[in-house]
Amino acid sequence: MGEKMRLDKYLSNMGKGSRSELRVIMKRGVVTVNGKIVKDGAVKVDIIKDSVAFEGIEVPYIPFVYLMLNKPQGVISATEDAKLPVVIDLVPEPFRHYDVFPVGRLDIDTEGLLLLTNDGALAHRLLSPKHHVPKQYFAKLASPTAPEAIKAFEAGITLEDGYVCMPAMLQTTSTPDEVLLTIYEGKFHQVKRMFEALGNKVIYLKRMRMGGLQLDESLKLGEMRLLTAEELELIENGEAQ
Ligand code: URA
């Protein structure tokens, strides 16, 4: 048995209209519960056991959604802003009725993996400083990385305000001014400030991973899709690797 809920609330939560719109719509006899027409929105349904259909199409109760966005530059990681475009503007129509929010923040000029969800508990677990969820970034730098940088990141970089970062993992690539950096915390502008502390500068930043979740590079910038069941499992169980 699942939770019991008023039918109008159920349908409204699933994006079928406001409760007052549904009062009118339901009078047309387009809503069925277990195959029988129900015109009264106050009827209680079991969100797991009962089968609710709207205009002949089954409407399962899906309380949470998990969307992976390949964030483009120029949009901010917020739900609303007076001036600038926000990541919520990119949410496609079928998911617009869910109150999703970004799990953490990427700077306006940072691209890459951003999870959007309405699951506050998951977001809290991923963002909680005590969980040390790893985040991997690809960075292009103004100058090539010095070989000592790997050790400096491992030892803990001291930022300009005196904060000593947790050990981080720097991986070099075949291009001297392109690196992968994994950090286990999320201070404001952290990656940029870490490189600045070493006298370098990040000129392009893209998040590649968060916990067990990897950016799907087939997503174009600005595109998002639902997480697969496997990805959801990875982000739920693999966050504190
Ligand atoms: N570190 C930064 O400096 N910027 C981001 O957007 C993410 C991590």
XYZ file of N, CA and C and ligand atoms in Angstrom:
731
model
N 0.848 -1.214 0.000
C 0.000 0.000 0.000
C 0.868 1.243 0.000
N 0.448 2.205 -0.808
C 1.191 3.470 -0.803
C 0.425 4.521 -0.023
N 0.935 5.723 -0.137
C 0.280 6.863 0.516
C -1.080 7.109 -0.132
N -2.054 7.539 0.675
C -3.366 7.914 0.114
C -3.362 9.417 -0.152
N -3.974 9.783 -1.284
C -3.967 11.194 -1.674
C -5.258 11.530 -2.392
N -5.710 12.758 -2.246
C -6.890 13.190 -3.014
C -6.564 13.095 -4.504
N -7.546 12.681 -5.281
C -7.345 12.503 -6.722
C -6.971 13.822 -7.418
N -7.590 14.923 -7.004
C -7.259 16.197 -7.667
C -5.812 16.608 -7.359
N -5.352 16.304 -6.148
C -3.966 16.630 -5.784
C -3.006 15.743 -6.594
N -3.337 14.477 -6.674
C -2.543 13.512 -7.451
C -2.354 14.032 -8.882
N -3.476 14.378 -9.516
C -3.412 14.799 -10.923
C -2.707 16.151 -11.062
N -2.921 17.016 -10.110
C -2.275 18.318 -10.154
C -0.762 18.153 -9.988
N -0.366 17.299 -9.057
C 1.079 17.047 -8.871
C 1.702 16.437 -10.118
N 0.907 15.710 -10.901
C 1.433 15.091 -12.118
C 1.252 15.996 -13.350
N 0.940 17.263 -13.094
C 0.957 18.254 -14.169
C -0.291 18.307 -15.023
N -1.405 17.805 -14.505
C -2.629 17.776 -15.323
C -3.507 18.997 -15.119
N -3.025 19.990 -14.419
C -3.802 21.222 -14.222
C -3.869 21.571 -12.750
N -4.389 22.778 -12.483
C -4.532 23.191 -11.093
C -5.728 22.459 -10.495
N -5.841 22.500 -9.184
C -6.971 21.806 -8.555
C -8.293 22.377 -9.074
N -8.386 23.715 -9.284
C -9.666 24.282 -9.743
C -9.915 23.930 -11.217
N -8.850 23.902 -12.012
C -9.026 23.475 -13.423
C -9.506 22.024 -13.462
N -8.938 21.221 -12.572
C -9.290 19.788 -12.577
C -10.741 19.552 -12.166
N -11.268 20.426 -11.309
C -12.675 20.270 -10.903
C -13.562 20.294 -12.157
N -13.239 21.217 -13.074
C -14.026 21.349 -14.311
C -13.739 20.164 -15.252
N -12.435 19.877 -15.428
C -12.033 18.805 -16.354
C -12.661 17.468 -15.937
N -12.631 17.204 -14.635
C -13.117 15.895 -14.158
C -14.607 15.701 -14.408
N -15.337 16.809 -14.475
C -16.791 16.708 -14.751
C -17.039 16.097 -16.126
N -16.047 16.224 -17.023
C -16.209 15.664 -18.382
C -16.080 14.140 -18.386
N -15.707 13.558 -17.258
C -15.604 12.096 -17.177
C -14.359 11.534 -17.838
N -13.275 12.334 -17.834
C -12.052 11.883 -18.520
C -11.061 11.212 -17.569
N -11.423 11.170 -16.288
C -10.502 10.567 -15.316
C -11.090 9.259 -14.800
N -10.263 8.214 -14.834
C -10.715 6.935 -14.279
C -9.739 6.468 -13.200
N -10.310 5.745 -12.227
C -9.483 5.079 -11.208
C -9.832 3.604 -11.292
N -8.855 2.803 -11.564
C -9.039 1.351 -11.764
C -10.161 1.082 -12.772
N -10.165 1.907 -13.834
C -11.111 1.685 -14.932
C -12.483 2.331 -14.763
N -12.764 2.896 -13.594
C -14.096 3.507 -13.379
C -13.989 5.023 -13.381
N -14.933 5.656 -14.077
C -14.913 7.124 -14.140
C -15.140 7.707 -12.741
N -14.287 8.662 -12.381
C -14.460 9.366 -11.101
C -14.516 10.862 -11.410
N -15.598 11.514 -10.948
C -15.751 12.938 -11.239
C -15.466 13.812 -10.026
N -15.255 13.180 -8.881
C -15.063 13.935 -7.644
C -13.586 13.927 -7.239
N -12.971 15.107 -7.286
C -11.543 15.229 -6.982
C -11.191 14.910 -5.542
N -12.175 14.880 -4.676
C -11.902 14.627 -3.255
C -11.692 13.140 -2.964
N -12.002 12.287 -3.952
C -11.834 10.837 -3.750
C -10.361 10.541 -3.479
N -10.121 9.683 -2.502
C -8.730 9.356 -2.148
C -8.250 8.161 -2.976
N -7.025 8.264 -3.460
C -6.438 7.133 -4.186
C -5.134 6.722 -3.510
N -4.795 5.458 -3.712
C -3.519 4.942 -3.209
C -2.501 5.161 -4.327
N -1.451 5.924 -4.043
C -0.556 6.354 -5.130
C 0.224 5.197 -5.756
N 0.277 4.050 -5.073
C 0.990 2.903 -5.649
C 0.016 1.884 -6.226
N -1.015 1.569 -5.462
C -1.896 0.458 -5.838
C -2.923 0.816 -6.906
N -3.447 2.043 -6.833
C -4.526 2.399 -7.753
C -3.978 2.813 -9.111
N -4.781 2.510 -10.141
C -4.378 2.886 -11.491
C -5.238 4.071 -11.937
N -4.564 5.224 -12.080
C -5.272 6.453 -12.443
C -5.000 6.742 -13.916
N -6.063 7.037 -14.667
C -5.868 7.384 -16.083
C -6.539 8.714 -16.378
N -5.918 9.445 -17.302
C -6.396 10.768 -17.699
C -6.556 10.732 -19.209
N -7.757 10.980 -19.697
C -8.068 10.899 -21.129
C -7.570 9.566 -21.704
N -7.763 8.500 -20.935
C -7.440 7.158 -21.428
C -5.986 6.752 -21.278
N -5.148 7.669 -20.789
C -3.722 7.330 -20.670
C -3.354 7.234 -19.193
N -2.727 6.121 -18.839
C -2.363 5.904 -17.439
C -1.375 6.973 -16.953
N -1.608 7.468 -15.755
C -0.744 8.497 -15.164
C -0.148 7.925 -13.875
N 1.037 7.325 -13.965
C 1.647 6.809 -12.733
C 2.052 7.967 -11.824
N 2.115 7.699 -10.533
C 2.528 8.762 -9.615
C 4.038 8.721 -9.455
N 4.685 9.725 -10.006
C 6.159 9.794 -9.939
C 6.518 11.042 -9.137
N 6.864 10.869 -7.871
C 7.056 12.055 -7.035
C 8.341 12.822 -7.319
N 9.398 12.103 -7.692
C 10.681 12.777 -7.856
C 11.210 12.598 -9.280
N 11.863 13.622 -9.781
C 12.576 13.488 -11.055
C 14.034 13.889 -10.846
N 14.885 13.295 -11.665
C 16.326 13.522 -11.580
C 16.808 13.781 -13.002
N 17.253 14.997 -13.248
C 17.641 15.387 -14.605
C 19.117 15.749 -14.643
N 19.779 15.259 -15.690
C 21.179 15.623 -15.896
C 21.222 16.711 -16.962
N 21.830 17.835 -16.610
C 21.974 18.953 -17.556
C 23.436 19.081 -17.948
N 23.673 19.331 -19.234
C 24.995 19.789 -19.656
C 24.903 21.306 -19.695
N 25.315 21.918 -18.601
C 25.093 23.359 -18.450
C 25.947 24.154 -19.434
N 25.312 25.082 -20.138
C 26.090 25.963 -21.009
C 26.584 27.186 -20.227
N 27.482 27.943 -20.815
C 27.880 29.211 -20.205
C 26.722 30.202 -20.362
N 26.694 31.208 -19.509
C 25.696 32.279 -19.663
C 24.409 32.056 -18.898
N 24.261 30.898 -18.247
C 23.071 30.698 -17.409
C 23.542 30.453 -15.976
N 22.735 30.913 -15.037
C 23.160 30.768 -13.650
C 22.437 29.599 -12.985
N 23.134 29.022 -12.007
C 22.624 27.828 -11.303
C 21.650 28.271 -10.215
N 20.480 28.734 -10.648
C 19.488 29.201 -9.686
C 18.117 28.879 -10.247
N 17.087 29.037 -9.416
C 15.724 28.762 -9.899
C 15.101 30.011 -10.518
N 15.526 31.192 -10.049
C 15.050 32.422 -10.697
C 16.041 33.541 -10.496
N 15.981 34.501 -11.423
C 16.852 35.658 -11.330
C 16.173 36.807 -12.064
N 16.353 38.012 -11.543
C 15.677 39.172 -12.136
C 16.213 39.469 -13.533
N 17.487 39.192 -13.771
C 18.099 39.642 -15.034
C 18.603 38.522 -15.930
N 19.203 37.514 -15.304
C 19.942 36.535 -16.112
C 19.144 35.254 -16.323
N 19.392 34.552 -17.449
C 18.740 33.253 -17.640
C 19.220 32.255 -16.581
N 18.321 31.387 -16.156
C 18.650 30.406 -15.115
C 18.485 28.987 -15.673
N 19.105 28.033 -15.005
C 19.065 26.645 -15.500
C 17.627 26.098 -15.571
N 16.753 26.607 -14.708
C 15.366 26.128 -14.711
C 14.662 26.470 -16.037
N 15.095 27.548 -16.698
C 14.501 27.912 -17.996
C 14.752 26.810 -19.033
N 15.744 25.950 -18.788
C 16.104 24.914 -19.766
C 15.322 23.613 -19.553
N 14.522 23.544 -18.483
C 13.794 22.299 -18.182
C 12.721 22.068 -19.256
N 12.723 20.887 -19.907
C 11.735 20.640 -20.969
C 10.306 20.493 -20.418
N 9.352 20.723 -21.274
C 7.934 20.774 -20.911
C 7.454 19.612 -20.024
N 7.766 18.355 -20.348
C 7.168 17.290 -19.526
C 7.564 17.353 -18.049
N 8.597 18.104 -17.733
C 9.079 18.135 -16.338
C 8.853 19.485 -15.670
N 8.174 20.373 -16.396
C 8.060 21.754 -15.896
C 7.208 21.870 -14.637
N 6.290 20.927 -14.449
C 5.434 21.043 -13.262
C 6.140 20.554 -11.997
N 7.298 19.916 -12.161
C 8.073 19.527 -10.987
C 8.890 20.738 -10.545
N 8.959 20.942 -9.245
C 9.728 22.092 -8.750
C 11.187 21.701 -8.606
N 11.857 21.484 -9.731
C 13.250 21.061 -9.616
C 14.150 22.254 -9.319
N 15.282 21.950 -8.749
C 16.279 22.975 -8.435
C 17.651 22.360 -8.682
N 18.658 23.196 -8.917
C 19.992 22.636 -9.165
C 20.635 22.141 -7.874
N 21.294 20.990 -7.959
C 22.000 20.437 -6.804
C 23.395 21.057 -6.798
N 23.526 22.139 -6.078
C 24.799 22.858 -6.030
C 24.870 23.884 -7.150
N 26.029 24.492 -7.262
C 26.167 25.586 -8.211
C 27.391 25.425 -9.089
N 27.221 25.831 -10.327
C 28.381 26.028 -11.198
C 28.382 27.516 -11.534
N 29.560 28.098 -11.707
C 29.642 29.515 -12.055
C 28.964 29.761 -13.396
N 28.641 31.016 -13.648
C 27.950 31.359 -14.909
C 28.773 30.936 -16.134
N 30.107 30.996 -16.014
C 30.942 30.646 -17.167
C 31.456 29.199 -17.113
N 30.936 28.394 -16.177
C 31.325 26.979 -16.115
C 30.299 26.135 -16.858
N 30.786 25.134 -17.578
C 29.903 24.224 -18.306
C 29.865 22.867 -17.602
N 28.984 22.010 -18.098
C 29.054 20.608 -17.705
C 27.962 20.135 -16.777
N 28.309 19.059 -16.070
C 27.327 18.274 -15.313
C 26.667 19.055 -14.171
N 25.357 19.165 -14.271
C 24.582 19.733 -13.166
C 23.327 18.876 -13.028
N 23.110 18.402 -11.815
C 21.937 17.584 -11.530
C 20.805 18.507 -11.078
N 19.629 18.280 -11.642
C 18.435 19.018 -11.203
C 17.453 18.002 -10.649
N 16.868 18.319 -9.514
C 15.896 17.397 -8.929
C 14.943 18.161 -8.021
N 13.858 17.496 -7.644
C 12.975 18.026 -6.601
C 13.121 17.171 -5.333
N 14.120 16.302 -5.308
C 14.355 15.417 -4.167
C 15.326 16.112 -3.197
N 14.751 16.798 -2.243
C 15.556 17.584 -1.305
C 16.494 16.735 -0.467
N 16.050 15.519 -0.130
C 16.887 14.671 0.724
C 18.149 14.245 -0.023
N 17.991 13.873 -1.279
C 19.166 13.480 -2.071
C 20.107 14.684 -2.238
N 19.530 15.823 -2.555
C 20.347 17.030 -2.739
C 21.133 17.321 -1.467
N 20.472 17.182 -0.352
C 21.128 17.463 0.930
C 22.309 16.515 1.141
N 22.079 15.232 0.841
C 23.172 14.258 1.028
C 24.350 14.575 0.121
N 24.041 14.963 -1.122
C 25.135 15.226 -2.064
C 25.902 16.500 -1.711
N 25.202 17.446 -1.114
C 25.839 18.742 -0.858
C 26.429 18.849 0.540
N 26.038 17.944 1.421
C 26.495 18.047 2.799
C 28.022 17.979 2.865
N 28.662 18.951 3.499
C 30.127 18.971 3.531
C 30.717 17.705 4.146
N 29.954 17.038 5.022
C 30.563 15.876 5.672
C 30.630 14.646 4.767
N 29.929 14.668 3.644
C 29.980 13.505 2.761
C 31.146 13.516 1.762
N 31.758 14.680 1.553
C 32.930 14.784 0.673
C 32.694 14.128 -0.688
N 31.584 14.446 -1.293
C 31.276 13.881 -2.609
C 32.297 14.405 -3.625
N 32.979 13.497 -4.325
C 33.994 13.981 -5.274
C 33.362 14.657 -6.492
N 34.001 15.724 -6.930
C 33.567 16.414 -8.151
C 34.781 16.566 -9.049
N 34.645 16.088 -10.270
C 35.790 16.166 -11.179
C 35.538 17.235 -12.241
N 36.555 18.061 -12.445
C 36.470 19.148 -13.429
C 37.563 18.994 -14.472
N 37.210 19.397 -15.684
C 38.211 19.555 -16.737
C 38.495 21.052 -16.819
N 39.780 21.413 -16.765
C 40.121 22.842 -16.819
C 41.166 23.107 -17.887
N 40.949 24.220 -18.608
C 41.996 24.753 -19.486
C 42.613 25.920 -18.741
N 43.925 25.935 -18.733
C 44.637 26.922 -17.918
C 45.380 27.923 -18.795
N 45.642 29.097 -18.209
C 46.380 30.120 -18.952
C 47.819 29.678 -19.193
N 48.409 28.965 -18.230
C 49.797 28.488 -18.374
C 49.835 26.986 -18.125
N 50.832 26.300 -18.675
C 50.949 24.858 -18.416
C 51.107 24.589 -16.918
N 50.644 23.429 -16.460
C 50.812 23.101 -15.034
C 52.259 22.686 -14.774
N 52.779 23.140 -13.656
C 54.124 22.719 -13.245
C 54.013 21.304 -12.686
N 55.054 20.478 -12.858
C 54.990 19.094 -12.347
C 54.730 19.040 -10.834
N 55.184 20.052 -10.087
C 54.981 20.058 -8.623
C 53.516 20.267 -8.254
N 52.704 20.693 -9.211
C 51.311 21.028 -8.881
C 50.563 19.822 -8.315
N 50.860 18.630 -8.831
C 50.152 17.424 -8.359
C 50.331 17.281 -6.858
N 51.579 17.455 -6.412
C 51.890 17.335 -4.963
C 51.210 18.448 -4.176
N 51.212 19.644 -4.742
C 50.608 20.791 -4.041
C 49.104 20.553 -3.828
N 48.441 20.018 -4.846
C 47.009 19.721 -4.698
C 46.788 18.609 -3.677
N 47.678 17.629 -3.688
C 47.574 16.507 -2.741
C 47.756 16.980 -1.299
N 48.653 17.947 -1.130
C 48.974 18.433 0.221
C 47.880 19.356 0.754
N 47.125 19.989 -0.157
C 46.090 20.954 0.271
C 46.525 22.367 -0.057
N 45.838 22.961 -1.029
C 46.187 24.322 -1.474
C 45.660 25.336 -0.447
N 46.459 26.341 -0.152
C 45.982 27.430 0.711
C 45.459 28.564 -0.176
N 44.178 28.884 0.008
C 43.561 29.939 -0.810
C 43.983 31.316 -0.308
N 43.623 32.338 -1.071
C 44.087 33.703 -0.746
C 43.542 34.193 0.601
N 42.415 33.616 1.036
C 41.857 34.045 2.336
C 42.391 33.197 3.495
N 43.367 32.315 3.210
C 43.977 31.509 4.264
C 43.341 30.134 4.428
N 42.210 29.885 3.736
C 41.554 28.575 3.868
C 42.443 27.482 3.250
N 42.655 26.411 4.010
C 43.458 25.296 3.488
C 42.502 24.241 2.928
N 42.591 24.012 1.635
C 41.684 23.069 0.970
C 42.015 21.637 1.375
N 40.985 20.785 1.264
C 41.225 19.353 1.455
C 42.107 18.856 0.307
N 42.818 17.747 0.529
C 43.617 17.205 -0.574
C 42.748 17.003 -1.826
N 43.314 17.341 -2.970
C 42.593 17.216 -4.232
C 43.486 16.453 -5.205
N 42.859 15.846 -6.223
C 43.647 15.027 -7.148
C 43.743 15.690 -8.520
N 44.964 16.038 -8.881
C 45.206 16.647 -10.192
C 45.717 15.583 -11.149
N 45.093 15.508 -12.320
C 45.588 14.585 -13.359
C 45.961 15.425 -14.566
N 47.165 15.200 -15.053
C 47.578 15.930 -16.245
C 47.063 15.189 -17.476
N 47.084 15.860 -18.603
C 46.662 15.219 -19.859
C 47.825 15.374 -20.839
N 47.627 14.943 -22.057
C 48.722 15.072 -23.033
C 48.895 16.535 -23.456
N 47.953 17.387 -23.094
C 48.076 18.818 -23.394
C 48.479 19.521 -22.094
N 49.633 20.210 -22.072
C 50.166 20.720 -20.795
C 49.268 21.730 -20.074
N 48.444 22.445 -20.833
C 47.591 23.438 -20.143
C 46.151 22.934 -19.975
N 45.957 21.627 -20.071
C 44.628 21.043 -19.826
C 44.755 19.957 -18.759
N 43.911 20.043 -17.740
C 44.021 19.097 -16.619
C 42.643 18.616 -16.187
N 42.649 17.539 -15.385
C 41.446 17.096 -14.667
C 41.737 17.281 -13.189
N 40.796 17.864 -12.481
C 41.000 18.069 -11.045
C 39.782 17.525 -10.305
N 40.035 16.679 -9.290
C 38.937 16.165 -8.452
C 39.039 16.799 -7.088
N 37.946 17.431 -6.683
C 37.909 18.041 -5.345
C 36.796 17.372 -4.536
N 36.904 17.464 -3.229
C 35.986 16.737 -2.334
C 35.200 17.692 -1.441
N 35.141 18.922 -1.858
C 34.378 19.950 -1.144
C 33.924 20.948 -2.201
N 33.236 21.989 -1.808
C 32.702 22.905 -2.821
C 32.618 24.333 -2.339
N 33.788 24.925 -2.145
C 33.808 26.341 -1.742
C 33.531 27.208 -2.982
N 33.142 28.426 -2.727
C 32.833 29.393 -3.781
C 34.023 29.539 -4.744
N 33.796 29.374 -6.030
C 34.851 29.501 -7.066
C 36.080 28.654 -6.732
N 35.859 27.499 -6.142
C 36.998 26.783 -5.557
C 38.101 26.440 -6.560
N 37.724 25.868 -7.696
C 38.758 25.410 -8.640
C 39.555 26.617 -9.158
N 38.825 27.666 -9.500
C 39.521 28.865 -10.016
C 40.472 29.424 -8.958
N 39.999 29.459 -7.721
C 40.842 30.023 -6.650
C 42.034 29.118 -6.341
N 41.870 27.815 -6.482
C 43.005 26.912 -6.232
C 44.117 27.176 -7.244
N 43.730 27.316 -8.503
C 44.766 27.565 -9.517
C 45.365 28.962 -9.354
N 44.521 29.929 -8.965
C 45.048 31.278 -8.721
C 46.082 31.264 -7.606
N 45.827 30.437 -6.585
C 46.776 30.351 -5.466
C 48.136 29.838 -5.935
N 48.134 29.134 -7.066
C 49.409 28.624 -7.613
C 49.945 29.545 -8.714
N 49.337 30.712 -8.850
C 49.811 31.677 -9.852
C 49.353 31.351 -11.265
N 48.349 30.493 -11.396
C 47.830 30.150 -12.720
C 46.412 30.712 -12.843
N 45.755 30.437 -13.958
C 44.392 30.950 -14.131
C 43.581 29.963 -14.966
N 42.362 29.709 -14.494
C 41.456 28.842 -15.258
C 40.806 29.686 -16.355
N 40.920 29.249 -17.599
C 40.254 30.019 -18.659
C 39.016 29.297 -19.206
N 38.864 28.031 -18.848
C 37.663 27.280 -19.238
C 37.480 26.169 -18.227
N 36.231 25.991 -17.768
C 35.991 24.977 -16.733
C 34.718 24.199 -17.066
N 34.821 22.893 -16.923
C 33.672 22.027 -17.228
C 33.621 20.919 -16.182
N 32.450 20.717 -15.557
C 32.362 19.612 -14.598
C 32.053 18.321 -15.351
N 32.855 17.297 -15.023
C 32.730 16.005 -15.702
C 32.007 14.965 -14.860
N 32.195 15.022 -13.535
C 31.611 14.003 -12.645
C 31.161 14.635 -11.345
N 30.164 13.978 -10.756
C 29.750 14.327 -9.397
C 29.399 13.004 -8.730
N 30.099 12.641 -7.657
C 29.902 11.329 -7.061
C 30.086 10.274 -8.139
N 29.176 9.324 -8.196
C 29.283 8.260 -9.190
C 28.730 8.637 -10.558
N 28.275 9.851 -10.706
C 27.586 10.251 -11.941
C 28.534 10.981 -12.887
N 28.520 10.524 -14.141
C 29.418 11.103 -15.141
C 28.606 11.867 -16.183
N 29.135 12.999 -16.633
C 28.449 13.766 -17.672
C 28.282 12.925 -18.930
N 27.070 12.875 -19.442
C 26.806 12.212 -20.718
C 27.178 13.216 -21.807
N 28.314 12.949 -22.461
C 28.822 13.932 -23.409
C 28.030 13.966 -24.713
N 27.041 13.057 -24.838
C 26.193 13.169 -26.025
C 25.116 14.242 -25.824
N 24.991 14.733 -24.595
C 24.074 15.854 -24.359
C 24.726 17.121 -24.895
N 24.011 17.851 -25.726
C 24.554 19.132 -26.205
C 24.455 20.135 -25.061
N 25.228 21.211 -25.157
C 25.148 22.253 -24.128
C 23.718 22.765 -24.052
N 23.177 22.812 -22.849
C 21.799 23.295 -22.664
C 20.767 22.186 -22.679
N 21.191 20.962 -23.048
C 20.248 19.834 -23.084
C 20.236 19.108 -21.746
N 19.091 18.501 -21.440
C 19.046 17.654 -20.253
C 18.201 16.427 -20.533
N 18.420 15.406 -19.720
C 17.637 14.181 -19.816
C 17.497 13.577 -18.433
N 16.512 12.661 -18.321
C 16.325 11.952 -17.056
C 17.531 11.063 -16.796
N 17.898 10.899 -15.533
C 18.915 9.901 -15.203
C 18.336 8.524 -15.494
N 19.194 7.600 -15.886
C 18.761 6.211 -16.025
C 18.685 5.610 -14.610
N 18.054 4.437 -14.516
C 17.959 3.772 -13.208
C 19.358 3.491 -12.659
N 20.291 3.108 -13.546
C 21.664 2.803 -13.106
C 22.343 4.068 -12.577
N 22.147 5.176 -13.277
C 22.771 6.432 -12.839
C 22.200 6.883 -11.500
N 20.904 6.679 -11.336
C 20.280 7.080 -10.071
C 20.853 6.258 -8.916
N 21.036 4.985 -9.200
C 21.648 4.087 -8.213
C 23.060 4.570 -7.866
N 23.826 4.953 -8.907
C 25.196 5.414 -8.690
C 25.237 6.676 -7.845
N 24.326 7.587 -8.132
C 24.370 8.868 -7.403
C 23.842 8.670 -5.979
N 22.915 7.716 -5.815
C 22.379 7.488 -4.464
C 23.344 6.712 -3.582
N 24.017 5.753 -4.191
C 24.866 4.878 -3.370
C 26.346 5.138 -3.537
N 26.703 5.776 -4.626
C 28.134 5.899 -4.920
C 28.682 7.268 -4.631
N 27.917 8.082 -3.884
C 28.347 9.478 -3.766
C 29.590 9.651 -2.919
N 29.773 8.763 -1.948
C 30.892 8.983 -1.024
C 32.007 7.991 -1.283
N 32.438 7.938 -2.554
C 33.490 6.969 -2.882
C 34.816 7.409 -2.284
N 34.966 25.748 -9.063
C 34.881 26.950 -9.663
O 35.763 27.784 -9.554
N 33.793 27.192 -10.412
C 32.788 26.310 -10.585
O 31.827 26.602 -11.295
C 32.901 25.070 -9.944
C 34.001 24.809 -9.170
